Each structure stands twice: as structure tokens, then as C-alpha cells.
Steps between C-alpha positions, in 0.01 A plus 500: 500500500200732466466404134515128582234535768276696264530232232427227752187674621365560152581145399306364796175655379300394194754495216245499220192668360159419357201677348273657759277704264291357348447204734745226402457123493622495862393784730666363815715787640751245628522308174820385331609640165528306175827481304390231254202665332325585293263539798479398864281205596151582380341234718604661828190536714487701818123535518521833317436575134454853372364578152693713252234610253558768236350637181699562186640853522520504882826596663637257758745566781786249501713498815745281689636493853848653538606255771790733589656492152571770243614527140439296190205459268163326475370345181119491468330259261148374435403160357170313457409273788581144402809610308668640809695191599791568264756779512458552126135604541615800704817563300278549193251733670699765685318821592798700629816495711505751785703583811494271803530805727716646773470740793585837347532680831860599584701220661214250501626268225836342584680219315185411309278479808258720691266460795158378393270664399783699338274799426279279283168642393200436723152390408286780348817632333630398160755579233341767282794614289786305350789663685358402840635147463688415821214422740465120462196513276365616166174483304417327174204521265282197428522461121189558289556196276472227761226240475280464807658255739774441754860613463813476712708807581864423579781701656862389468774670699855457627531789740799634692789252502295186435650297215178332389146596409194483722159437346147580612162487327139607540188370329301777335153479345446734205175593325390750236786460253494457124719206396441582132727803534851445368796712605861465384774405741640816651846583627592347835433761769782543750452778756819712526672634809478196729749440779697200377512170680850377580468142374266469200541741210214650301588290195400190696149643522478600134643185342223273377246768599260587219238776519147367473265595217270690734271787403503773763244715316153408385598589144860382477835420663538799732749511786468314830567807717336773290225542762703413808339792684172305521411339831566123492204285594687338789649825632411400859748210491807563718801309361703551819297222669637499855778609735564134582737485202696809606849501650374789715154400614463783750610765253283347231185543704563874512526534123226665293168316552660164588295493820182522290557157345272280708516174302842374387327242279312771313705818549312809392395847601157660511488769236263699289172674562203265502184632335143432615478217248806337652742564216855618551544857378878549500651844526854522371740775584872564523659578829840529662611228736524659841842348568759775443750241384283406201435718198285246312155590371241228473130449450257363748129444540341632815163552659357845558 
């Protein structure tokens, strides 16, 4: 009976996910998910539009809301704006496949579910090494061989026990690249060690997925996560969004820095030391999470 009640409760809350960092096509915290793809409705208008502007070589934080689910993978792809209305455009330009995430604290992930925010990483924190891959986010590098213009970043995921994929996209403006650079197609990057989903196997993510011909160094192919330690430009973004999507709203509000999110439509934290000229001067350091149940190390940006 306890198991049935637990399933019913989790099922009653948002049974889906979407991209929350960078800002997606739809930033409404109460939005529906999209199971058709390749993106949600781009024409959704809620009176809010946030720019996602990057330079070639920048690192970008990519995150998604847990919505009380755990296990599975996320495929990340990047296609030119205007070509983003077909699945093939993203299938042919995959950046990497990483873990969806799960709550690693003892007893907090049960039957493929957890209580949002599920120990997801907060704003001003980011994945800085490859093994730290279970916190509902990652970072990617903006390729050096992109022409100036707009692109669409896509995530594709079938988390937990969901038998179909969910899709979400963000429009990203890129400048400073060199489109004359040519890099060979690399091996498809699949992050190891992920907690498996119970419905969709990894092979469903990899089939038809082709690595893009992106250059991650100024002088050649490089590797997308070679400089993962660098602070992503949008480090302030908090992919956890809001406690309104949690099965345990009261408990959620007591989780690390959730109370500091003041705008569910633009969830972020204030981080970094601001200089006299108004520029963010991030300080990065490693620290131990103060929760005795967690032994994870992670990076964050803080003000002094």
C-alpha cells in the first residue's frame, strides 16, 4: 500500500522535464512538456524573453528541472536556427549524451523517483569535472567553428520510467567563431556511470545520433569537456526553477538555496564578486557539501 501511495503521489506531480538553463523557448514554470519534438512551441509568449548570448569558446551551463524523477540520460545537440524544425537536424549534430541525474543521498531515490529538487545543483554552482554527473545539469563548450548567428540547443530525455522522449530547446546567439575551420566527425560522447532509466535504454539515445563536426579548440577538434573546470557564462542560472513542481513543497523550500530563488520565470542566484567597473569576477573553489549524508565535491562561484 505504501508503494502504491508513493507512486500515486509522484504521478500527480509534473511527469516530465524541460530545459531550464539556458532559458528555453518557454520559461513558464507551470508549462507542459513536449513529447513530439524536436522542440516545444517556439511561439509561446508570456511577456518574458531572455537572451542567451555567447562567444565561441565560452562554456555554457545546461540544466533541466528534475520534477521528482531520477535515472536515465539526456542527449544534447546544437543545430543552426532555421534548421531546427526537424529531428534530423539535431540527430546529425549531437554534442554529447550525459546523465539525467538522481538524488545520491542515501534513501532519497526510490523506484526511479526522488523529491524535487533531488539534490540538484543550485545557481552559482556547476559541473566542473566529468565524474560529477548526477546533479541534473552539465556544461558544454560553444564550438569555435560556428558562423555568427542564431542556433538552437536541444535536450532529449526519457527519464525514470517514462517510455517516451521529452524535448526542449533554447535559442542561442553565437559570435566570434571561425566557420572556415574544418574538424572531422569525432566519436559519439556518452558519459559513463549514469543511473539507468527503467523504460528507455541507452541504445535508444544513441541510434541515429551522430556527433557534430565541431571544433572545441581554436586550432583543431579538441574535446568538449577538456576545460570543464572553467566557469560557464550563465553560471548564475538555477535549473531547479521552483518548489511548485515538488512532491514535497515544504521540504523543498528548506533545501540548499531554494529560498533564494525570487523569480520562478528567471530562476537564478546572485554570485560572483563585482568589480568597480561592474564586471563579474568569479572566484572558483572546491568545497564539501555540509550535509553529512553527501560526499560529493562540486564547484561554485561565490562573492567575497
